[in-house]
Coordinates of C-alpha atoms (C1' of nucleotides) in Angstrom, one line a residue:
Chain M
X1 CA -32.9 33.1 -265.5
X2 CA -32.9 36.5 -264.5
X3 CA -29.7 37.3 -263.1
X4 CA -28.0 40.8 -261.8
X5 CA -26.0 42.7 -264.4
X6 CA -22.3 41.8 -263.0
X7 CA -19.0 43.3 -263.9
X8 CA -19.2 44.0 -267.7
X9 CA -21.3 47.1 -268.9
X10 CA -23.2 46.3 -272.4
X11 CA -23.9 49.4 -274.2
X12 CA -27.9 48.5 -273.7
X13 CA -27.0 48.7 -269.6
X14 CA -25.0 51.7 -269.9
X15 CA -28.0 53.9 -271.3
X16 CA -30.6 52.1 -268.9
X17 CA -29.0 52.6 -266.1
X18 CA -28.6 56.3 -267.2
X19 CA -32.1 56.8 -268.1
X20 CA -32.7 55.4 -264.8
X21 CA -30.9 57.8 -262.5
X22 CA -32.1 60.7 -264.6
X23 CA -35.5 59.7 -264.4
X24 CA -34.4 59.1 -259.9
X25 CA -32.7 62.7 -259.9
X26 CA -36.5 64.4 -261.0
X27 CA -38.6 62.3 -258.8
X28 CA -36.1 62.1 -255.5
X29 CA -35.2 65.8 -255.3
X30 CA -38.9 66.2 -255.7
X31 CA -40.1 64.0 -253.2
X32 CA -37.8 63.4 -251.1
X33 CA -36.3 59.0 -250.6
X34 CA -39.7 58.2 -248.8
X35 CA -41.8 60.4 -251.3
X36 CA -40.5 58.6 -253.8
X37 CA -41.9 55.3 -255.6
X38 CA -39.9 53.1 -258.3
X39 CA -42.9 53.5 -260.4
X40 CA -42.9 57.1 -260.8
X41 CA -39.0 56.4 -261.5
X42 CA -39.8 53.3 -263.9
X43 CA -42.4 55.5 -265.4
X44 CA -40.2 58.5 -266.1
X45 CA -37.3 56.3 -267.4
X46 CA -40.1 55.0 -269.7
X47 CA -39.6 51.2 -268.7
X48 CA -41.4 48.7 -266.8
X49 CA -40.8 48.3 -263.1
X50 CA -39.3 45.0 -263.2
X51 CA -37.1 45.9 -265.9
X52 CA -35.7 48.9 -263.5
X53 CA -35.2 46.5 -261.0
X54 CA -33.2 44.5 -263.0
X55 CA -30.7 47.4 -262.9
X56 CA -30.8 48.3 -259.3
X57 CA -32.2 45.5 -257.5
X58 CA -33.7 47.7 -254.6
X59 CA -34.8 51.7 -254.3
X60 CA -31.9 52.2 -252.2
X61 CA -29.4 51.5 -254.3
X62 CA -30.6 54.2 -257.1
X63 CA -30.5 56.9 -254.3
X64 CA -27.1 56.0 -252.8
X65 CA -25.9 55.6 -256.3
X66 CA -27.3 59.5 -257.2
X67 CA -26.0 60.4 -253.4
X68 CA -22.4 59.5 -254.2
X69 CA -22.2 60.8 -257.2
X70 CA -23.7 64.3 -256.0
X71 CA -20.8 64.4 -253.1
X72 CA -18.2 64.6 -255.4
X73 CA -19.6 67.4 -257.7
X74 CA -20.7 69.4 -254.3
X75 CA -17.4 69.8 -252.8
X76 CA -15.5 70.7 -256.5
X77 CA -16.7 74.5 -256.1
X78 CA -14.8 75.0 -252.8
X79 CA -12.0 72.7 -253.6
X80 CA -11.2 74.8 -256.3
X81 CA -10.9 77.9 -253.9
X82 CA -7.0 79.0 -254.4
X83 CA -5.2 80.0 -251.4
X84 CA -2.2 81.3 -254.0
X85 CA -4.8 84.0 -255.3
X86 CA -6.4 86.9 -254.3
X87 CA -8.9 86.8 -252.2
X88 CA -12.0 89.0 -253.3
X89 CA -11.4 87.2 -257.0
X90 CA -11.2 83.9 -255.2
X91 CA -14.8 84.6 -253.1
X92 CA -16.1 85.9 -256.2
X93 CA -15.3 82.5 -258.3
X94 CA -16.4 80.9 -255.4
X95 CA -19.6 82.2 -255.3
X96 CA -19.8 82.1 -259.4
X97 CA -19.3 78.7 -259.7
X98 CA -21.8 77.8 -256.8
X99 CA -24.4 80.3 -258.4
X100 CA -23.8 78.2 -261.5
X101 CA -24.6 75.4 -260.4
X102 CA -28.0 76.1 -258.9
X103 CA -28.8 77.4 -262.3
X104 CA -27.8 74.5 -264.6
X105 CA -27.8 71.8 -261.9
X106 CA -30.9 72.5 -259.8
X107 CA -32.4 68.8 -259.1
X108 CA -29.0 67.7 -258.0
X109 CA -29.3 70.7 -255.2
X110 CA -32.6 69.9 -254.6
X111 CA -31.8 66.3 -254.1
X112 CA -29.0 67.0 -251.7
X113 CA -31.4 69.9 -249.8
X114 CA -34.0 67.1 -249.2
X115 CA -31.3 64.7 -247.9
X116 CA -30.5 67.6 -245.4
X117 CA -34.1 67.9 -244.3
X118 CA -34.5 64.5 -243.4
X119 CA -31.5 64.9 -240.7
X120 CA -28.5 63.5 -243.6
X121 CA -29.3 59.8 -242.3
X122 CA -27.1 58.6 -245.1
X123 CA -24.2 60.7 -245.5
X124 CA -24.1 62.0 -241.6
X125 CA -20.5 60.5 -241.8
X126 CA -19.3 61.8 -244.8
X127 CA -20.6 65.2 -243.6
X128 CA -18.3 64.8 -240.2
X129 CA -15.1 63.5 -241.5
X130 CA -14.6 64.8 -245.6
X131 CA -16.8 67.7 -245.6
X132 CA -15.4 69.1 -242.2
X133 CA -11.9 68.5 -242.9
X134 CA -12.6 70.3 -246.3
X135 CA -14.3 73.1 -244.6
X136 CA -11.9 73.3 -242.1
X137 CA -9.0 73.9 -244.4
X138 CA -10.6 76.4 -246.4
X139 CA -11.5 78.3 -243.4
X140 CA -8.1 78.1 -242.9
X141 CA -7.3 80.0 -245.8
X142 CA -10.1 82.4 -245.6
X143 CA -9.0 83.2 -242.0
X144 CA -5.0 83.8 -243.4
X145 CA -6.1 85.9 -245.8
X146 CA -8.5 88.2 -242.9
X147 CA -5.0 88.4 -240.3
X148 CA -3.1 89.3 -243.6
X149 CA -6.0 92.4 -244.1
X150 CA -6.7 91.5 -247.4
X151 CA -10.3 90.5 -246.2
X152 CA -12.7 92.5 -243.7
X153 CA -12.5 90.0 -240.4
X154 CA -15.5 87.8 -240.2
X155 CA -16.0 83.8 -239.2
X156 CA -15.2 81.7 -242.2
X157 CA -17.5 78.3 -241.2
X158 CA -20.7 81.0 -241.4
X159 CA -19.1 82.6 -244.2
X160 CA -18.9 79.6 -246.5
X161 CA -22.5 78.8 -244.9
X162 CA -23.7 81.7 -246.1
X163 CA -22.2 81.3 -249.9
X164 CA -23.8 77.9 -249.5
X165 CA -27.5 79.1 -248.3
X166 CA -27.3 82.3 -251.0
X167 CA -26.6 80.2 -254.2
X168 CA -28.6 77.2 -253.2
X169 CA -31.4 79.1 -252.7
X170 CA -32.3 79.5 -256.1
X171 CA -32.4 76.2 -257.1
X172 CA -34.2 74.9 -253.9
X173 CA -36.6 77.7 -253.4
X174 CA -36.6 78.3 -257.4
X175 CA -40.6 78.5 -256.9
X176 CA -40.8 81.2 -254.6
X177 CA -38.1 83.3 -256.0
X178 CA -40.0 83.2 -259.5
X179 CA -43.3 84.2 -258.0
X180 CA -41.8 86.6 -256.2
X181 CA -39.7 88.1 -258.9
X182 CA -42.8 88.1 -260.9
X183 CA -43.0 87.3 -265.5
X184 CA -40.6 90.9 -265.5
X185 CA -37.9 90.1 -263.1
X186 CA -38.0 86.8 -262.8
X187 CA -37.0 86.1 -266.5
X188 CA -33.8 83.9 -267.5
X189 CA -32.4 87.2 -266.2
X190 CA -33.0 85.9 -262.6
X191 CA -29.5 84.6 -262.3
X192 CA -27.4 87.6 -263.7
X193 CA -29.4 90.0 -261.3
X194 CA -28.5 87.4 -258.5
X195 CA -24.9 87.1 -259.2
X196 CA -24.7 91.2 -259.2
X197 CA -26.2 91.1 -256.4
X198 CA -24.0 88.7 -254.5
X199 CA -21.1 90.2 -255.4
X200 CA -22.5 93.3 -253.9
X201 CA -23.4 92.2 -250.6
X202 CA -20.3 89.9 -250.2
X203 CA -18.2 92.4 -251.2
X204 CA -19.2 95.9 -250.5
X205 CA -22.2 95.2 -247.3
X206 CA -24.8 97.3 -247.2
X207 CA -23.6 100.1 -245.0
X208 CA -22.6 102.6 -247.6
X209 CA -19.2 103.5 -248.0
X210 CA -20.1 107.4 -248.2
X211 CA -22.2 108.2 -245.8
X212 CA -25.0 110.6 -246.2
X213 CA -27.0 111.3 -243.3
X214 CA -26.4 107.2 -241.7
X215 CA -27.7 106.7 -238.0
X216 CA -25.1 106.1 -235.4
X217 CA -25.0 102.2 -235.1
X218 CA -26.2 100.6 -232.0
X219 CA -24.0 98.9 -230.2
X220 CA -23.5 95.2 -231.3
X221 CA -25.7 92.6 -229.7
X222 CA -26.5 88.9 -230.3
X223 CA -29.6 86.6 -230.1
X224 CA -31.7 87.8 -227.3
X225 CA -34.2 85.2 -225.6
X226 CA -37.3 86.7 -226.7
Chain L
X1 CA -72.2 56.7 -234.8
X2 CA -68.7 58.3 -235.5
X3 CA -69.7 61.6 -236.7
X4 CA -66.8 64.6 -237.0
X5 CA -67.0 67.1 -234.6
X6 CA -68.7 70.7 -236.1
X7 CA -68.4 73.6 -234.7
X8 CA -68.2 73.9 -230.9
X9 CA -64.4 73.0 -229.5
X10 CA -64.4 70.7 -226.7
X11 CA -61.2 70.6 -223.8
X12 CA -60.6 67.2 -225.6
X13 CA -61.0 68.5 -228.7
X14 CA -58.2 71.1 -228.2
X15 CA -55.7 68.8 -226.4
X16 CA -55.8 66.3 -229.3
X17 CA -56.0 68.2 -232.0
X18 CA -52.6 70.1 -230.8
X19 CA -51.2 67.1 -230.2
X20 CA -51.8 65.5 -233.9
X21 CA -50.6 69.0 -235.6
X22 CA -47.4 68.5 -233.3
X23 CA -46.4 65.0 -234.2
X24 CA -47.2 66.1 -237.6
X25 CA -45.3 68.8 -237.7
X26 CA -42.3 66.9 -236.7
X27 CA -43.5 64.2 -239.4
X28 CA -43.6 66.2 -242.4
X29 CA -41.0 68.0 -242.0
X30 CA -38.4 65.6 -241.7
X31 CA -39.9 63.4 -245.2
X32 CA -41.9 66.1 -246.4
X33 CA -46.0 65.7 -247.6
X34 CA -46.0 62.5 -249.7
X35 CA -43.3 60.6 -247.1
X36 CA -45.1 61.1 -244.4
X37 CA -47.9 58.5 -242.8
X38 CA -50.8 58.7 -241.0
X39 CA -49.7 55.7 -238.8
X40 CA -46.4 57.9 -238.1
X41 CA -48.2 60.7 -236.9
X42 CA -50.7 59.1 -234.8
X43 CA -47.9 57.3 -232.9
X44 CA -46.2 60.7 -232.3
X45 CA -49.2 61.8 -231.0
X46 CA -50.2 58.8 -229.2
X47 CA -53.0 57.9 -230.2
X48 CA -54.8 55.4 -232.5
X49 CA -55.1 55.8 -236.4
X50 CA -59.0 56.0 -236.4
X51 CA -58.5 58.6 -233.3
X52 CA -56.4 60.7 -235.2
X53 CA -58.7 60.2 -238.4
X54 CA -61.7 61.4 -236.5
X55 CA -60.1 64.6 -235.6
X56 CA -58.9 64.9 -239.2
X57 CA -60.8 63.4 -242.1
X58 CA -57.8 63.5 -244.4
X59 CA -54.1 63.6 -244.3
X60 CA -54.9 66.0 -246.3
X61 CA -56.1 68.2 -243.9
X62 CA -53.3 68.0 -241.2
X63 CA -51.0 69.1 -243.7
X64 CA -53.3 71.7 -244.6
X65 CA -53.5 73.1 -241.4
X66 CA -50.1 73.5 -240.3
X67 CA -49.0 75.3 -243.7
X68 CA -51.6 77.5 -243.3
X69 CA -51.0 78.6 -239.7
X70 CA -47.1 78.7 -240.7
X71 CA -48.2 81.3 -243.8
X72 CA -48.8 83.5 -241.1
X73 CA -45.8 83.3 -238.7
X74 CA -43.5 83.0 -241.8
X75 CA -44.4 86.4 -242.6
X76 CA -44.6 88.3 -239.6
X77 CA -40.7 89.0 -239.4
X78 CA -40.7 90.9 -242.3
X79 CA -44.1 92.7 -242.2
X80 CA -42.6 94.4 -239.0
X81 CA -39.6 96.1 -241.1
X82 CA -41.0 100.0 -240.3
X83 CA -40.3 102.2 -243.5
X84 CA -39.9 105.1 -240.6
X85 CA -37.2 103.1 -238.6
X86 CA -33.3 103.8 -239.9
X87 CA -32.4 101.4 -242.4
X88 CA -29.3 99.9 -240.6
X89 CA -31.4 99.1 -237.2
X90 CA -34.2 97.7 -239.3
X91 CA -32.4 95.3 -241.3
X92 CA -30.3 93.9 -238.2
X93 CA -33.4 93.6 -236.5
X94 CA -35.3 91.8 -239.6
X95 CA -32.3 89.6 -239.4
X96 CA -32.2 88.6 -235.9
X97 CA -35.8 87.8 -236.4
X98 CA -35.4 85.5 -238.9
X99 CA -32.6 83.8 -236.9
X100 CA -34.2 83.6 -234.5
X101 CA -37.2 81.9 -235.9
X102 CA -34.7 79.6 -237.5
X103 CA -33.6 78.8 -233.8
X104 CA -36.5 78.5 -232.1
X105 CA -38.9 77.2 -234.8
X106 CA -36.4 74.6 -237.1
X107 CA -39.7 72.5 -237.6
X108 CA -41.7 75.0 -239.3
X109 CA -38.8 76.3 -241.2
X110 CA -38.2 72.5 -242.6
X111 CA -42.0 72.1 -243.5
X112 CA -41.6 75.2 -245.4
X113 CA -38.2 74.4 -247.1
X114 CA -39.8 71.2 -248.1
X115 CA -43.2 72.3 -250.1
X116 CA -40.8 74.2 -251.8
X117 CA -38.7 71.7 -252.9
X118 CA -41.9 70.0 -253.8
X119 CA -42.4 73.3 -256.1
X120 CA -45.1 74.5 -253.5
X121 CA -48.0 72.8 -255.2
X122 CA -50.3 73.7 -252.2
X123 CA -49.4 77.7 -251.8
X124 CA -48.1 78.6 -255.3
X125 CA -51.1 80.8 -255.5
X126 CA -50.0 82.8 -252.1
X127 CA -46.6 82.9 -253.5
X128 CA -47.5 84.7 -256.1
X129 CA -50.8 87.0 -254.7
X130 CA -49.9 87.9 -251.0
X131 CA -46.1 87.1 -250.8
X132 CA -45.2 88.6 -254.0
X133 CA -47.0 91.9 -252.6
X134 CA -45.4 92.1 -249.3
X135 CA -42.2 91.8 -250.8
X136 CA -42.7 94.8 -253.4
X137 CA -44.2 97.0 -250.7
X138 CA -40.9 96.2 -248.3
X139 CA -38.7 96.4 -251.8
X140 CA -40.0 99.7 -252.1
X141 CA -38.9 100.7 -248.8
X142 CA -35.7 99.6 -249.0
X143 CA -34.8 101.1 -252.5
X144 CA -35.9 104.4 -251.1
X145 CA -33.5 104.2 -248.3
X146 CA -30.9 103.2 -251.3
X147 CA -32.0 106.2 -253.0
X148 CA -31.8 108.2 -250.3
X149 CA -28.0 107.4 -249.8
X150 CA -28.8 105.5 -246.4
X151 CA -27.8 102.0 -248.1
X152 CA -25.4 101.2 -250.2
X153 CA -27.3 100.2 -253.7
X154 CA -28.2 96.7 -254.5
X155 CA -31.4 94.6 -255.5
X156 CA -33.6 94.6 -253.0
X157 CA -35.6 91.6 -253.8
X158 CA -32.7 89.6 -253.9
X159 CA -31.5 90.9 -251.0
X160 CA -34.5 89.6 -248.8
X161 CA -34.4 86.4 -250.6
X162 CA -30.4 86.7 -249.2
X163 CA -31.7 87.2 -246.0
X164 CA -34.3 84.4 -245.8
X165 CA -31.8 81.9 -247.3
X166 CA -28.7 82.6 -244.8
X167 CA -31.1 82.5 -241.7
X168 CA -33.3 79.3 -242.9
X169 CA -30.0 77.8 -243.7
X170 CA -29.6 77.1 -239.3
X171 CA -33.1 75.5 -239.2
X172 CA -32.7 73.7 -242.8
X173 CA -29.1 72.7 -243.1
X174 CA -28.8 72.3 -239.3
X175 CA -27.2 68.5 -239.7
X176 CA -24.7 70.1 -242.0
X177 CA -23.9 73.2 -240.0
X178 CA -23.6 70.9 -236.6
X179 CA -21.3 68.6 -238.9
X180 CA -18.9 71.1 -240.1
X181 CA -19.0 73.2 -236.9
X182 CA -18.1 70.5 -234.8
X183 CA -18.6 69.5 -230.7
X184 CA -16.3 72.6 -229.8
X185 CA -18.4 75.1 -232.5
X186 CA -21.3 73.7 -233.2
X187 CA -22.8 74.2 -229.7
X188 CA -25.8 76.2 -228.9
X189 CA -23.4 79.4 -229.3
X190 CA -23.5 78.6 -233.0
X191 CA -26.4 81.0 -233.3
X192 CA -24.8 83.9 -231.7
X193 CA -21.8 83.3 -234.0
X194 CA -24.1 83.0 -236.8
X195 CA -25.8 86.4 -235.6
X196 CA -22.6 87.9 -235.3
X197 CA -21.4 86.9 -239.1
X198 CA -24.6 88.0 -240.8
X199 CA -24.3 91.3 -239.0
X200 CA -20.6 91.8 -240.1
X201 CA -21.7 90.4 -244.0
X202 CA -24.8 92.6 -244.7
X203 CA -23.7 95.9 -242.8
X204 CA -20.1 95.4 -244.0
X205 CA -19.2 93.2 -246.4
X206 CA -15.6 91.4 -247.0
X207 CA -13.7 94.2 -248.1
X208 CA -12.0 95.7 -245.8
X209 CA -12.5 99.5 -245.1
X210 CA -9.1 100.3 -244.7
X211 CA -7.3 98.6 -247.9
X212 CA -3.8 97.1 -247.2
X213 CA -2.6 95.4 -249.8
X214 CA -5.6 94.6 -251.5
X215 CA -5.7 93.4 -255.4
X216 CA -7.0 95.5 -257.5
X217 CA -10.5 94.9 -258.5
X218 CA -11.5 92.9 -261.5
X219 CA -14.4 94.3 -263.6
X220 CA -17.8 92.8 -263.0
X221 CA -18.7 90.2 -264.9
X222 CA -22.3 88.3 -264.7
X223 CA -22.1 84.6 -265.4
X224 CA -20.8 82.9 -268.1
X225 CA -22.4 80.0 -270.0
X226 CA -19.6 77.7 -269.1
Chain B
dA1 C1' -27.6 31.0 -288.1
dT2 C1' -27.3 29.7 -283.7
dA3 C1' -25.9 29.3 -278.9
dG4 C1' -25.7 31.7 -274.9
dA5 C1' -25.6 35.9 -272.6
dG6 C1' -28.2 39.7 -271.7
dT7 C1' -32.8 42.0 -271.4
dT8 C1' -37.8 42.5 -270.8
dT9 C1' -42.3 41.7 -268.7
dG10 C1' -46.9 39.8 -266.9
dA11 C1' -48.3 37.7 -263.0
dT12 C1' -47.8 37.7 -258.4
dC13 C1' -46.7 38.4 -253.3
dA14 C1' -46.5 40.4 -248.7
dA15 C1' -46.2 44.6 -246.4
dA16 C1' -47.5 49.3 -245.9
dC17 C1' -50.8 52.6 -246.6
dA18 C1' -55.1 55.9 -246.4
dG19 C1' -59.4 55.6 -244.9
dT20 C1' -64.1 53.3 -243.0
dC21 C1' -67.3 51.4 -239.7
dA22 C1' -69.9 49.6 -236.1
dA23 C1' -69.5 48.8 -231.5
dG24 C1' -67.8 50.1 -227.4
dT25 C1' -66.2 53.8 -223.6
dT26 C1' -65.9 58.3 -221.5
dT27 C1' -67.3 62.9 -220.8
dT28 C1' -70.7 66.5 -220.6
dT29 C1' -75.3 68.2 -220.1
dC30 C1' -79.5 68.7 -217.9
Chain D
dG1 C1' -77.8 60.0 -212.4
dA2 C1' -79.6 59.2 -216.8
dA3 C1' -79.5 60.6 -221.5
dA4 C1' -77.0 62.6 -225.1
dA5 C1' -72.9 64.0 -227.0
dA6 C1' -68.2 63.2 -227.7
dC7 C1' -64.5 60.2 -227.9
dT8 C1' -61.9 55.7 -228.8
dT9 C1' -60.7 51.5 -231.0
dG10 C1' -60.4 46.6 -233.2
dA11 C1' -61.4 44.8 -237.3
dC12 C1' -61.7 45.7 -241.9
dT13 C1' -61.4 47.4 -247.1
dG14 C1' -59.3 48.6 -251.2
dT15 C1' -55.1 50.4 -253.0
dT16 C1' -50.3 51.3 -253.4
dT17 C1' -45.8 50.0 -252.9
dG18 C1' -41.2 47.4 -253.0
dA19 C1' -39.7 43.3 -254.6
dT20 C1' -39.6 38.4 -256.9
dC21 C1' -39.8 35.0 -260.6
dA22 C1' -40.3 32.2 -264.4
dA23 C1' -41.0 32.6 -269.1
dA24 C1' -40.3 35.1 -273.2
dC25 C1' -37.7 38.0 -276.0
dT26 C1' -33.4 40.4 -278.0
dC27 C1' -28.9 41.1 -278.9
dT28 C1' -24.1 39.7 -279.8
dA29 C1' -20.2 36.9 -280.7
dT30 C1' -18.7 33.2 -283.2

DNA sequence: ATAGAGTTTGATCAAACAGTCAAGTTTTTC
DNA sequence: GAAAAACTTGACTGTTTGATCAAACTCTAT
């Protein structure tokens, strides 16, 4: 009788189940949980559909298997971020080891950008209690080292947003940057030019630190109402 | 007989066919193209399935539609950055477009976020025709206002893809930025903070003009292969 | 080598899905 | 106000999809 694999992992379930949630990762950060159906999965994993649901008894239980796992790896970047160092090396890790993973982990971006789309209706708590508290204590830190001078003053929340929504963006919107970019620029090379890049506008800004012949800046305002 | 309606709009006509590319909007971009259903959007809309199929053939179509109109909108923001403006002015104002977009039009930003995650199988060919051209002509302008000493040097490309990403990031990752920001932050002032923050990073980056105390700066380095 | 646990699959099911159709109802046109 | 055009819908079709199951097959430990 065909019964659920239980507590003991054969060697046989320990590289089906991997093939499995391989094969998930391409077709959900593609298509999104709805978009996605256990026979494209099945298929992709090169298995029969039964046979995949033998490992995970229902289609929810490969995605919230992938979501969990993704959390973990998310968060690592920022937890990393040292309030003992400097800062501008510390932002510039940061930033590094976000950038590197949209390059060698894009489907696991993508998968967590799709989750985000549909509103977060399975990690809307995680996102309020683990991910805020995280945030908050690195803003923490970011906002230390601004009082201390050893950063230009700026909100950290949008700050790490914005170190999010930069990095990400080449994994999620890989397609548009490479069209864009065109065969020249938008090479392996892609990444390098982006990391320059980023360190350039995090760091230096774009208002140029000699300036020749600059326009007197406007007064500040915010978000009109059109 | 049930025949589609040609040419001449009716009132009727209008009305409903408004009302289907609302729901739909609201449909596809929360699950994206393939999660979506027809039976989703004609409840949105209020009407019956074969209603909804006579003003639209195909699902197909509706989806069609809306990223075609979006195309246009999308673009807009940045084909209104005037080489003859000063460069400082112009970018702030690009980017309080965009955020405001972002703001007022979260829908159309998610629809576009998700055929992208999809690898923009239905406007891969505008990506790369009149996208890719748009962005060279503004590139242009703004590495002649770099050249000219009224920007600080960087890649422009990459800094309009900078640009789209932080701004999209309030319409895309709105669950996430609500989540972290919190009752007390995350209100509707989150955009004027947001405003405020991009301002600061693009004019002026995070290192502070008048150094006190700050490390000494690391050579560049691109990324690493891990 | 053999018993039993673990694995695989063809056949199947009910629900969800995109799309059709003929017959009705409402609106517009003259 | 009657005819025509436009609109609406219940019933339906064929297909896809998530999930089940019993029977067959394979692997592993003794």
């Amino acid at each position: 009788m065909a019964k659920a694999p239980v507590e003991r992992k054969t060697r046989i379930q320990t590289e089906n189940k991997a093939r499995i949630l391989d094969a998930a990762l391409e077709v959900f950060s593609r298509h999104g949980y709805r978009g996605a159906t256990i026979d494209q999965i099945a298929d992709g994993a090169g298995m029969s559909k039964p046979n995949l649901l033998y490992y995970f008894r229902r289609k929810q239980d490969i995605y919230q298997t992938l979501i969990d796992r993704l959390l973990d790896t998310w968060l690592k970047p920022l937890i990393e971020l040292d309030q003992e160092g400097d800062p501008l090396p510390e932002l510039r890790g940061y930033i590094r080891r976000k950038l590197e993973m949209a390059r060698d982990y894009p489907r696991e971006s993508r998968l967590f950008a799709n989750e985000m789309l549909q509103g977060a209706p399975r990690i809307h708590k995680v996102l309020e209690t683990r991910l805020r508290d995280l945030v908050d204590e690195k803003a923490e830190v970011i906002s230390d080292w601004m009082a201390a001078g050893r950063l230009n003053r700026a909100d950290p929340r949008h700050l790490i947003f914005a170190i999010w929504s930069t990095t990400q963006h080449y994994a999620d919107f890989d397609v548009q940057v490479r069209a864009v970019l065109g065969p020249k620029r938008g090479g392996e090379g892609r990444f390098d030019d982006a990391a320059r890049f980023l360190e350039t506008l995090f760091l230096d800004g774009l208002k140029p630190r000699d300036p020749q012949g600059v326009a007197p800046q406007p007064k500040i305002r915010v978000l009109g109402d059109e």
